[in-house]
Structures are given as structure tokens and as C-alpha cells.
PDB file of C-alpha atoms in Angstrom:
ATOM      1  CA  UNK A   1     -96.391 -52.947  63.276  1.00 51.00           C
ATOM      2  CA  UNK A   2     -98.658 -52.942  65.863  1.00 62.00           C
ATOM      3  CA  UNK A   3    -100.732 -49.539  64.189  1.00 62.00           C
ATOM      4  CA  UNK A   4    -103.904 -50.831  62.822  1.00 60.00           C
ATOM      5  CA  UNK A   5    -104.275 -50.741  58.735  1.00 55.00           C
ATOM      6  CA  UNK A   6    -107.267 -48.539  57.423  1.00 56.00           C
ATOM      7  CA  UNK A   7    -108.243 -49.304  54.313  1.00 54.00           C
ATOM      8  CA  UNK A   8    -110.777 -46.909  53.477  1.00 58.00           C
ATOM      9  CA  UNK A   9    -112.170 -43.527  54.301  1.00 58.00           C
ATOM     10  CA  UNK A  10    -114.024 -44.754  56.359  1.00 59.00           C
ATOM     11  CA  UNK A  11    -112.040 -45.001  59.184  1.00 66.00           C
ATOM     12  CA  UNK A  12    -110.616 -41.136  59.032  1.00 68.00           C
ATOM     13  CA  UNK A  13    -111.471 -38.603  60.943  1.00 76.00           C
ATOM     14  CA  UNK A  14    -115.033 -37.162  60.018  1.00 77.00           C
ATOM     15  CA  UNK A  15    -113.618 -34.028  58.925  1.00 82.00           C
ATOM     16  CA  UNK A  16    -111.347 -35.801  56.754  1.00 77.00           C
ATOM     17  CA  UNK A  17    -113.844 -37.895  55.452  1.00 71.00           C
ATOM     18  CA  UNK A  18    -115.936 -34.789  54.371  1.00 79.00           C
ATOM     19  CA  UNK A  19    -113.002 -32.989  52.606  1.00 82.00           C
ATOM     20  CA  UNK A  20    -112.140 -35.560  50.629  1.00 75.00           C
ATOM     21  CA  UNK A  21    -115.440 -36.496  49.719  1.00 73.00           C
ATOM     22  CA  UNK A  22    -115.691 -33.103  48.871  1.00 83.00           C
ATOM     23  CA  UNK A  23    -112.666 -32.391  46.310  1.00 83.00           C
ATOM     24  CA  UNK A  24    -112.959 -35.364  45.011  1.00 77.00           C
ATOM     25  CA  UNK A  25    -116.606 -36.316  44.242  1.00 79.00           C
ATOM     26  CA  UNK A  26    -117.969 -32.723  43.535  1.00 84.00           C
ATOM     27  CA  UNK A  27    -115.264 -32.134  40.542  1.00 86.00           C
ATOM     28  CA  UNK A  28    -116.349 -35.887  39.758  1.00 82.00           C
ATOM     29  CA  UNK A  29    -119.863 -35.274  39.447  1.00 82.00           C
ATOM     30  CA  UNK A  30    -120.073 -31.664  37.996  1.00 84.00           C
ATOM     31  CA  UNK A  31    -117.564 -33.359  35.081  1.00 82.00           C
ATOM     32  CA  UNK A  32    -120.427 -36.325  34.875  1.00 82.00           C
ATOM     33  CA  UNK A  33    -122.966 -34.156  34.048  1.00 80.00           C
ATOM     34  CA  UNK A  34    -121.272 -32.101  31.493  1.00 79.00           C
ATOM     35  CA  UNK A  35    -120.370 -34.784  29.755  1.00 76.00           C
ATOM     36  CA  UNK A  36    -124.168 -36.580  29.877  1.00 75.00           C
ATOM     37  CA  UNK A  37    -125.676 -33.526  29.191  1.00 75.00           C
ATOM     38  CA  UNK A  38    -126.286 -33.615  25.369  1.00 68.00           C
ATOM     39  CA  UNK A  39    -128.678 -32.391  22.600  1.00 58.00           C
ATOM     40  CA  UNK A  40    -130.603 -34.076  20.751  1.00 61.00           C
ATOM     41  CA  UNK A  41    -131.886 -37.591  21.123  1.00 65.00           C
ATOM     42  CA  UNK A  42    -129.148 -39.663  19.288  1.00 72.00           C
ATOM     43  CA  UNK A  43    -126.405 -41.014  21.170  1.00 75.00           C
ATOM     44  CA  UNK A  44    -123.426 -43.458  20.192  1.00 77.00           C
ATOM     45  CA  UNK A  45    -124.285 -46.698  21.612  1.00 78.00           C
ATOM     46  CA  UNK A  46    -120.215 -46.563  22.622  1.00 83.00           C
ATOM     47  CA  UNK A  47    -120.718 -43.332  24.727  1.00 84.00           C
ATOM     48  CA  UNK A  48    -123.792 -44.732  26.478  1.00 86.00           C
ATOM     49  CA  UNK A  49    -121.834 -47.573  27.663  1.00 89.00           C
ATOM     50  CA  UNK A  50    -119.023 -45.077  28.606  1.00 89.00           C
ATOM     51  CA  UNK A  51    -121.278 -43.244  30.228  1.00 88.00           C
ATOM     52  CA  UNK A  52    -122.819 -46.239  32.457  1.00 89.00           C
ATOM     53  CA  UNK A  53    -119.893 -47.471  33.453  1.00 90.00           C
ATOM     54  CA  UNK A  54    -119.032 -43.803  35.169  1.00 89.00           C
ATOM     55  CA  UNK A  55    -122.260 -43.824  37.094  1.00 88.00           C
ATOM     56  CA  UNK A  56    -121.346 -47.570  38.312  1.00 88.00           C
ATOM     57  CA  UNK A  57    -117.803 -46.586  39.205  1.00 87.00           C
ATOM     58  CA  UNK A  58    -119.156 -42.828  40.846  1.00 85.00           C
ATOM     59  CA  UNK A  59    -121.726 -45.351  43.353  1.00 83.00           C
ATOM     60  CA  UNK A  60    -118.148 -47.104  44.232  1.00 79.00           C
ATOM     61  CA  UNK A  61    -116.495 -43.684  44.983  1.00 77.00           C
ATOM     62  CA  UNK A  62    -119.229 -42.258  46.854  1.00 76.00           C
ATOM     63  CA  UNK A  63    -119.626 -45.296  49.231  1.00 73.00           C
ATOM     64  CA  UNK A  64    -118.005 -44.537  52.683  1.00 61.00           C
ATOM     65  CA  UNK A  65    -116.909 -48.406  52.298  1.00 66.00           C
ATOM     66  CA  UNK A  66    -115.613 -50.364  49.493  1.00 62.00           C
ATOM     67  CA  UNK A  67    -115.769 -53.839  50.241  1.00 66.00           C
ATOM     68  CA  UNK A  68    -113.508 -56.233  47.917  1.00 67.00           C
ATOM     69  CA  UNK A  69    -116.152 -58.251  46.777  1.00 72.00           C
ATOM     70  CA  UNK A  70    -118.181 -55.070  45.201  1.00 75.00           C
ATOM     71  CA  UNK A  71    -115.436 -54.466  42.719  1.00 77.00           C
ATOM     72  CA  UNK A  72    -116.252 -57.537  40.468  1.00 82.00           C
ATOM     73  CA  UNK A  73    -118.423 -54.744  38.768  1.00 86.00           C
ATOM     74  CA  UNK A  74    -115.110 -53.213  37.880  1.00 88.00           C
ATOM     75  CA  UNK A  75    -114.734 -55.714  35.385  1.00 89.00           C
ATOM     76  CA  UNK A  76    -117.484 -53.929  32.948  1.00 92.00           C
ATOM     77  CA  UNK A  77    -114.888 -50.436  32.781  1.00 93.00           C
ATOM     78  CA  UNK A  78    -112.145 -52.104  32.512  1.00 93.00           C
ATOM     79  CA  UNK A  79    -112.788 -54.250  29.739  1.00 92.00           C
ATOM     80  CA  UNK A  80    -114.454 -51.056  27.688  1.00 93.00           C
ATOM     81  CA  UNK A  81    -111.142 -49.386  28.811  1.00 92.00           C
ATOM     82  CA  UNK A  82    -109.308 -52.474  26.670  1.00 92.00           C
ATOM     83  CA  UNK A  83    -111.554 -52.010  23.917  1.00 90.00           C
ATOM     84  CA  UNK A  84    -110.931 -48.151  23.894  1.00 90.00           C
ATOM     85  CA  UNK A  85    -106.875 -49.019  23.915  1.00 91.00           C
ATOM     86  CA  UNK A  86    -107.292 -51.327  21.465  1.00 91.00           C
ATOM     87  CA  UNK A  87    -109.211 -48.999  19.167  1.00 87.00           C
ATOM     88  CA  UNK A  88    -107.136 -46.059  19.976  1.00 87.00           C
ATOM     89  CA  UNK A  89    -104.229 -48.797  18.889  1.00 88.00           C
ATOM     90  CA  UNK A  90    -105.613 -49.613  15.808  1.00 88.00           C
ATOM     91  CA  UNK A  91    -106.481 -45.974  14.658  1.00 86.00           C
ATOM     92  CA  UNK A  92    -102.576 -45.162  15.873  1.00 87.00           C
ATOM     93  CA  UNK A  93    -103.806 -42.227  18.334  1.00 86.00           C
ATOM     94  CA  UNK A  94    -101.933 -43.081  21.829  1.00 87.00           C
ATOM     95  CA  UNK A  95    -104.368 -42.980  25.070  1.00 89.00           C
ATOM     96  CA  UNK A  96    -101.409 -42.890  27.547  1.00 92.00           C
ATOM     97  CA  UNK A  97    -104.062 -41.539  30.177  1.00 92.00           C
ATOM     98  CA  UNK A  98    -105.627 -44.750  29.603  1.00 91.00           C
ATOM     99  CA  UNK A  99    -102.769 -47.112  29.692  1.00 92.00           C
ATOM    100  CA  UNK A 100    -101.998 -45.583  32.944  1.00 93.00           C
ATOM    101  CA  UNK A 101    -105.379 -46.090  34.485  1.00 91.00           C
ATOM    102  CA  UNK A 102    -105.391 -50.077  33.100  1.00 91.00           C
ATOM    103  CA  UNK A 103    -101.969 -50.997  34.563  1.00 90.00           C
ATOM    104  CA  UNK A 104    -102.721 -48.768  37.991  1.00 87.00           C
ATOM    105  CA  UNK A 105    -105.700 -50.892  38.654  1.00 84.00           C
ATOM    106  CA  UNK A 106    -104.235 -54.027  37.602  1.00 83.00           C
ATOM    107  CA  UNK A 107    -101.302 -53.411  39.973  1.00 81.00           C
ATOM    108  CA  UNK A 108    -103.315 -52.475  42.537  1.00 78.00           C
ATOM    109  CA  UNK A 109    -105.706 -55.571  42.178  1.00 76.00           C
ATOM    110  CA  UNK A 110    -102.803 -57.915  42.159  1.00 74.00           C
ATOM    111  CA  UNK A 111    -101.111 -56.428  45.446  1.00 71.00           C
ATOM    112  CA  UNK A 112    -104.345 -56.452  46.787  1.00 68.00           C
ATOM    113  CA  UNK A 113    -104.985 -60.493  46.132  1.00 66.00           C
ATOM    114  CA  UNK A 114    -101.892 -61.393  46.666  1.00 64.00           C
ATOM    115  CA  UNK A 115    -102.068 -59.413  50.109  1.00 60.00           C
ATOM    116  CA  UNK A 116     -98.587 -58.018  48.907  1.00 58.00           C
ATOM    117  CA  UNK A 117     -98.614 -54.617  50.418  1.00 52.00           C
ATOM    118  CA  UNK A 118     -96.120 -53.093  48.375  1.00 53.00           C
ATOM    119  CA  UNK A 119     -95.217 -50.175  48.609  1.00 53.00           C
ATOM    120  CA  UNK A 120     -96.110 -49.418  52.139  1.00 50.00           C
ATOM    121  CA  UNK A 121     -99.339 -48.485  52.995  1.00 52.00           C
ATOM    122  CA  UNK A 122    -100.656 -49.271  49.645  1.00 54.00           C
ATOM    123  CA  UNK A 123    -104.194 -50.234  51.374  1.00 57.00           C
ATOM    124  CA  UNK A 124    -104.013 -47.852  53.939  1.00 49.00           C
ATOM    125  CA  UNK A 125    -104.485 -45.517  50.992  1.00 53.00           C
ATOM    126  CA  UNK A 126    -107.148 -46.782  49.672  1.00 66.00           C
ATOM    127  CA  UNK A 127    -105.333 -47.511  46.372  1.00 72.00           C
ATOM    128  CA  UNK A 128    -108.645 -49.645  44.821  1.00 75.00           C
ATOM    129  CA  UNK A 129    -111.081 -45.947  45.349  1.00 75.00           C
ATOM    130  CA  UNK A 130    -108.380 -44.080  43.943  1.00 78.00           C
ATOM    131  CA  UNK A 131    -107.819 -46.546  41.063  1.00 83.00           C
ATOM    132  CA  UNK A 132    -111.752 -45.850  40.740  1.00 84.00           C
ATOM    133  CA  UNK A 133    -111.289 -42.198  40.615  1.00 85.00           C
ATOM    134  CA  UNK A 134    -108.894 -42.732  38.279  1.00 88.00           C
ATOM    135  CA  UNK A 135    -111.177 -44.995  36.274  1.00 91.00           C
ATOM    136  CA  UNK A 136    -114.470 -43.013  36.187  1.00 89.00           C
ATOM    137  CA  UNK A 137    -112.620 -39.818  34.755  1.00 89.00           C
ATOM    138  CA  UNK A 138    -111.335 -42.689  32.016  1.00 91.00           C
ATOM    139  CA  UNK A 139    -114.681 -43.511  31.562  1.00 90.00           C
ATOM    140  CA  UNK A 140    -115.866 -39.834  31.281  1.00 88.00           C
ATOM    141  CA  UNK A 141    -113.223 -38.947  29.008  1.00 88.00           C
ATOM    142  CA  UNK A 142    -113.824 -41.771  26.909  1.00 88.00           C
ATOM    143  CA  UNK A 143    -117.462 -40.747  26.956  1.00 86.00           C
ATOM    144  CA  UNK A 144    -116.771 -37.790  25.716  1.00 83.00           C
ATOM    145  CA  UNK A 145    -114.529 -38.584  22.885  1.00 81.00           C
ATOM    146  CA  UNK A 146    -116.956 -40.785  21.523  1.00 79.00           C
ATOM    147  CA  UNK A 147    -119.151 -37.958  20.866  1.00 58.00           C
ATOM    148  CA  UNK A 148    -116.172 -36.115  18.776  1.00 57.00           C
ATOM    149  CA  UNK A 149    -115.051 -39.222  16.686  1.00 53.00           C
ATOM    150  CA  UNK A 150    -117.222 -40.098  13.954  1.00 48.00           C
ATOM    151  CA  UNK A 151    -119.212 -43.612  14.090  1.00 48.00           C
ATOM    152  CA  UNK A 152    -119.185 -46.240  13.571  1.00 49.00           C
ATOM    153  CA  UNK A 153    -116.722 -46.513  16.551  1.00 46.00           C
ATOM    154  CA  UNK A 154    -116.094 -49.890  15.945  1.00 48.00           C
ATOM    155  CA  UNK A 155    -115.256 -50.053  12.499  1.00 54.00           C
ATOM    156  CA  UNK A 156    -114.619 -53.990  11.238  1.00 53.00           C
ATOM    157  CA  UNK A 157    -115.874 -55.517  14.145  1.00 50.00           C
ATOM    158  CA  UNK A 158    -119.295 -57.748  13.629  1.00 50.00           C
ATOM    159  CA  UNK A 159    -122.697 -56.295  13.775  1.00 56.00           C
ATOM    160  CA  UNK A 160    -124.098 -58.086  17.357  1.00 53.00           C
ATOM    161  CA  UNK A 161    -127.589 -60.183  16.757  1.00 50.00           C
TER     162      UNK A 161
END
């Protein structure tokens, strides 16, 4: 096709740009600081790395361009997604949410390597930011739920140090 391929917001209309910046990162942020906001100094170490992660993922969101090479830091969320499956496994709760989010963003980083643009337009939509939407309210949620479940969160697993 000779129609060039946008790959980010970047290259939409300003208008656009601002509406989606708009419904997407205001809801994003006012959740954020519900969930940071707490009382009290004691936090669970789990829900401060739940929470960091969000704040990494919101600067990828809120950049007008996402280059490839920034989402490396995407590792850090994903693996303390794993973890939460993995815990959410062993207590025998299902995080479907979760699931979703992990196999969305490792389809999407797999098309996106292996420059397999499948289905159409799947860069053009700007599948990684979305993914990253996707993973920040997993993040957030996961955040949250630490503060409801009682700690140790990671029950059987050896003390670090």
C-alpha cells in the first residue's frame, strides 16, 4: 500500500491527539492517585512495587512518542504481572484481567519483532501504548489488591538478604 503506516499518536491530527490523551490519561491518572493515596505510613512492599511500575508505564502513555527501544522498561510490569498470576494461581483465585493483559502484550511484542503486522494495521494502532494502558490499570489494580489481601503476599517464598 502506498498509505504511509503511523505508529503512534503522534502522527494524528492535533485534535485527535488531545482527545485521546484526554479520555485516556485523565481516567488513568485520577485512578493512580486513588489508589496511592493511603493512610498511614505502612505500605506492603508488594503494592509499592505495583505502584512504581504504574508511574513507569503512565511516563510511556503520556509520551507523544513511544520509541521501541524505551519499552525494555516493560520488562519490570510484566514480570510482577507473572508473579501476581502465579500467586493468584497458587491461592486458586483466577486473574483473567491479568492473563489477558500478559498474552496481549506478548502478542503484540512478537508481531511487533517479527515485523508481522497481523491483523492489519496492528501498528498503525498503536497496539504497544494500548498494551500499556492495558498494563498500568493491571498494575493499579494489582496495587490495590495488595492492600486488601493480608501479608505476607508472598507466602513460602525466601526472605531476600
Amino acid at each position: 500500500s502506498d498509505s504511509p503506516l503511523y505508529v503512534n499518536v503522534a502522527d494524528m491530527k492535533p485534535w485527535q491527539t488531545v482527545g485521546v490523551f484526554t479520555i485516556v490519561v485523565v481516567p488513568l491518572f485520577l485512578w493512580a492517585g486513588i489508589v496511592t493515596v493511603r493512610s498511614g505510613s505502612s505500605c506492603p512492599w508488594d503494592r509499592q512495587h505495583y505502584e512504581f511500575a504504574a508511574f513507569v508505564l503512565l511516563g510511556f502513555v503520556l509520551s507523544p512518542i513511544a520509541w521501541t527501544h524505551y519499552f525494555v522498561l516493560v520488562y519490570y510490569p510484566l514480570t510482577l504481572l507473572t508473579v501476581r498470576l502465579m500467586i493468584d494461581g497458587d491461592r486458586g483465585t483466577s486473574n483473567w484481567f491479568g492473563l489477558a493483559v500478559w498474552v496481549i502484550w506478548i502478542v503484540a511484542a512478537f508481531s511487533f519483532a517479527a515485523d508481522l503486522v497481523w491483523p492489519g494495521g496492528l501498528r498503525a494502532v498503536g497496539v504497544h501504548q494500548w498494551a500499556t494502558v492495558l498494563l498500568v490499570i493491571a498494575m493499579l489494580a494489582s496495587a490495590r489488591r495488595s492492600a486488601t489481601v493480608s501479608q505476607p503476599a508472598l507466602e513460602g517464598l525466601p526472605e531476600a538478604g
